[in-house]
């Protein structure tokens, strides 16, 4: 779903992660080393080694830049690894072009760009879905971007749609009113987060006279006042070819594609108000100068700082500290050294601030990021305090740690490690074509040069210890920073109800007419039918004598390797009184082995820019890792060591327990987490493997011997599967894995678990846990569902796509979100695993809209349950699912995970490609049968977690 990007290291929607990584990698023509011409032979050698290891060629080697007569900039990059292509349109307008009173108008306009055009008066999300396009949009500080990734034969269709809405979008009063409600619901979701509220207060203090101090998404007060004329004026001023960058990356021929672009976009004219386009920040700049917000030094906008912290005392969970230091803009030479500094200070267990704050127990979590934008930048550090820890003490330790680095300096080893990590992150984040397009679009719109990241990486390689100390002394002074404290004022949640009250929903809120696929077909641009079948290269499967299974698929398109793994040691095996034990084991594997302590393991990975993570979920433990191709032996060596020889040191285990307890407090302050817990526990009875969730009591019950015993019992080669995709030799990797894992012993039979049958509810159950201080409500609706082996599985996927598979084009999305404006996002899904899964609908709403949205959703379920769907809907949904799947396989991480899970579920290895054939064979009768059997609107659990207003306005 579309939204806005804030370039944080905080969790973001997956589609924005690559963009975030790229956004911090900004630089100018002058390298950071220019003031230090003398470089030692050792430094020269290490920089040369780094270059050879991870920079075999530039990222923009085959990029071509073309500018049309109307000013449209086109960036094309041929990548022929898969028959897919990404089309992205980046407009040089964002929240930077706003001021108080119209804050959020760029974001509001982004939403309206999906509402249709003069030529196509239809929700564009429905058109993108019909194309099978993985499409979305976001608004940021300096730009607004729209992007879609499709099979290559749909390239021209995407171009036609983007050109149409570049100049023909319609902003109707009724649609604006509806979409304003959606945006306000979105903003209320952000308001639920204490981190967001603290950041907003701190940024306003840092940039009181510049639009960077305004929230990117806007404020409710401003959004409520937007008029059609205001939004139309913004559209006319900023949405024009001479203020846009078109990025095309993927499997196409440049010459032919440029001819198509000229045909489609060349006829669009520049805006009459050319001054607004040429100087898109005129209003913000004028306001800033009037208020005294002039630039100072090397691109640093003057800011407000105070020795006294900003203190927010509001409902919430943990204590938070945020420190923000103003930095120069993207095109200043200090940026590479600042990024290296950030990695030394905060990236990984060996980093300076992590050691000072987290390892000491003062903090539960530490995140930081360098943001480098068009007109300025900042360095921000966010600390989540440990249980009962004082923020003033944390602030003092933070300041002392930074001052100590400035005084004593950093080592050459630290700098080289940081440079390797940083460079590897850029390479690893550019494995799929969508991310490659994001890098080009962000670089061109933020710095004016699509080749920026290449120059940036060249400058990073030349950063020296003295450069890092210099930027710390220059920018991270105590007097320059602004600090904010978040102090929670009350406990979070009333009581989580074990035995929910029963209530019948009685609103008569009938849904509108079903989505008509015929209408979509009328406005869909023609699609080139000539397309080649995807090359069906299957992974090679090997099984060792100890039962370990591996799947290997060589892919030499990038010098990287993606690893995905599964161990049958998930949360389903948690004892009733020790909920959280499976996660405890998984999350402590990297904390030490018989031969290596935690810092040695962390250092070995960091020195190569590799990553390795373990996460327990319901039916297993996920293993995720990636590295540069030549570092795969190290990655596999560490993986084998920790799964075979982990020792769970007492100190690390107790530190993790305290961090987990703090995390639990934070989770129970999130409406989505509370709704999920209550929803699951309302469906599955006590003693069921899915009913149990960690509590403070259960986490305190876990002892070190319990962790050791669980690991010994459940971590076995015969319940482990590993899948690798990347740049490697098949025989060498097989031999390597055998050497590392061949002596992993197994004894006895693997533990098994049988899920008891759960009867369906006899009536509707509604539960309303109340969280003080929240602005947005989150609702979960559903009941027990099917497993992966159910004969209705593929029909259920088609049914779900029609019902709620897409928040803009589905029945639920078209009605609840798009027509009524009741929800920022609404989705449905059949979560099907080895065991019986869950049918789930999730939505986010304003508290006052919750009852209407729930009633409308039930009406839609009733309608499809009784009347079924149409043949045209089924055919459209099937095309969308097939296209989305083909696009998914072009992403190495998604491909690796799909290969892995097919093996975990015991499916034929041909399933990787026969999946689409099974979808295509689904009939209308099968979908309507699934609707009759799997949709039960009168036997449903409804859980809405959010503000106290819900207690007064019961869902009845």
Coordinates of C-alpha atoms in Angstrom, one line a residue, residues 23 91 134 248 259 282 298 330 335 376 460 469 489 518 544 556 563 587 595 612-613 734 860 903 924 952:
X23 CA 18.9 6.9 0.8
X91 CA 8.8 13.5 -9.1
X134 CA 3.8 -5.3 -7.9
X248 CA 13.3 1.5 -16.4
X259 CA 11.1 4.8 -28.9
X282 CA 10.3 28.2 -3.4
X298 CA 29.0 23.1 4.4
X330 CA 23.9 15.0 0.2
X335 CA 29.0 12.1 3.9
X376 CA 20.5 19.2 4.6
X460 CA 34.1 5.3 1.0
X469 CA 37.4 11.5 14.1
X489 CA 2.8 7.8 32.1
X518 CA -15.2 -5.8 -17.5
X544 CA 23.3 -36.5 3.6
X556 CA 25.8 -15.9 -11.5
X563 CA 20.8 -18.6 2.1
X587 CA 17.9 -15.8 19.2
X595 CA 35.4 -22.2 20.3
X612 CA 23.1 -14.5 9.6
X613 CA 19.8 -14.5 11.6
X734 CA 28.0 -29.4 -1.8
X860 CA -19.1 -8.6 1.9
X903 CA 10.9 -28.8 0.4
X924 CA -15.2 -20.8 -11.3
X952 CA -17.9 3.4 24.7

